[in-house]
């Protein structure tokens, strides 16, 4: 059959894989979000030991490949008796990884919020916690949108690495199909196309979101 | 050797819907210093850029020393190397020392030998009073110094005419004097200059003729004495009065 | 037991070293191809023909940035076979990730060019330089300097992406690690930790060296106009 017939016939299987891809991405970015905020706040407002721990974590994660981190979780942990399923290893690995990068974006965005804001918040009697929660974070979240959108798109693309630890996402489905029909190149053209479509749609949605949340006068660039 | 260095005829320029220049014509003789004055936003800077074609005019013709430079067949880069331009924002090449800023045109456009180019560049820098700042970078120099380097850069190319686009408008008041001094000396030495400026003192004492422009047309043209004391148009008188009030007669 | 582990590390050293070397070669290849293709793309996009920019440059950049690196690797590796071209996994990797890096680097350089004020080009043309000369002598030197910080980011990203070449069989560091684990029925955790350390050292060293480069070519007094140091995004 020709290329289009092939593409049509493999689409259902690929879409099953796509669902897993999106699940992995969604869960990982959420884990990363919570971890990232904690790390960022720790680095800015925490005491010396918290700062050191957080900074070390961020530097180490950012200094090593995601693939290595996934391998450590999936192939390495069994050495000390911890067996993770591919899906679990994928979301933990990517979540921990994304957390380190999001920490940096949040940190940059917090620092971009004018220092006067914190001073003003304290001057009306808010303690540090309240000031961060009601004044700093809301502004920071708006400033960080471009970087965060970038991170989401990045995760969609790099979820493909979960294939290497045997997670049944889009890449894996592609490989399974190719192993059966030997038309690897064409299969992966379709896979590439699916990623392209996801990325395009996601970018558009994030764009619209950014415009909706914009506060007049408050720039949406993190610096 | 012709008398007329620059002839500008019927220059028109539109930006989108707005007509910025509505038919400008004038001439500049060899050795003359002509100063263009007028309210901001009336197209004075655009006019200068139309002359060396950095902004191509929509209509009109320009002659430089007899050569019609608005002709599409003309090598505009060659022409530009005979016209000097000094910008309001200096526009010194940020990554080059003062010496290199002045030298680069000589070496890369006029293809001079390094030794010759260096000697010439040094001479021009000394001429503007910056012989000791040759290895300084633009960011290390004051505004006045930067502008003087930019004049040296223009001079080094041995231009037939220098265009000055509000050369002192971006300078701190105390630095304006050093730049005006260089310009006055140039005028005395016989350089042909077309200057857009608010410096009324300079205009009054150095210009051979002043052109008053408003809303894209030339309102009046004449010797400084005449414009300042007996302007032909009411608008000219109003403007000069206002601006002399505002800026005083600095730069003498 | 600890001694066993240490002996294991010691014996694996040569393999790991070979793997590291391949990793470095891959990285150099990616960045090199990316630079050679990326710079013209950037300048073409800013100063060139608008038609070419829209029909060739823009789609190239969009596509190579939107498709995951792993997918690109597969496409080049398996695609070459489909079209009858003999290509080693190493070559396929260099092309796939190299062109991808070109797409990203073109954006880095484009940003740098655009942050150089328009006055620089005007001044260059006003003394009679052609567009080409102006780009060569005035714009390019400044653009390269301004590009170093984001390019350092790209370096780190590419170095880490070299691990993906594992998927098409290139014997870089991760694959060497895998072989060691398989050969010795060894402690996977330990082996991959060592790999992680090696990557970390490579990234750290590279960053430091590029930092020195930035210092060396800094234009005295010239502040990076875009305000405080931007937290660089991963790409």
Tab-separated table of C-alpha atoms in Angstrom, chain B residues 128 130 142-146 148 171 174-183:
chain	number	residue	atom	x	y	z
B	128	UNK	CA	39.225	66.534	16.971
B	130	UNK	CA	41.314	62.872	20.906
B	142	UNK	CA	31.882	60.361	27.244
B	143	UNK	CA	29.119	61.405	24.872
B	144	UNK	CA	31.059	64.407	23.670
B	145	UNK	CA	34.147	62.297	23.033
B	146	UNK	CA	32.121	59.695	21.173
B	148	UNK	CA	34.024	63.764	18.184
B	171	UNK	CA	24.626	65.259	24.765
B	174	UNK	CA	28.420	70.599	29.407
B	175	UNK	CA	29.620	68.349	26.595
B	176	UNK	CA	27.939	70.257	23.792
B	177	UNK	CA	30.676	72.865	23.689
B	178	UNK	CA	33.503	70.522	22.755
B	179	UNK	CA	31.565	69.178	19.783
B	180	UNK	CA	30.474	72.604	18.565
B	181	UNK	CA	34.063	73.754	18.801
B	182	UNK	CA	35.137	71.007	16.407
B	183	UNK	CA	32.322	71.899	14.050
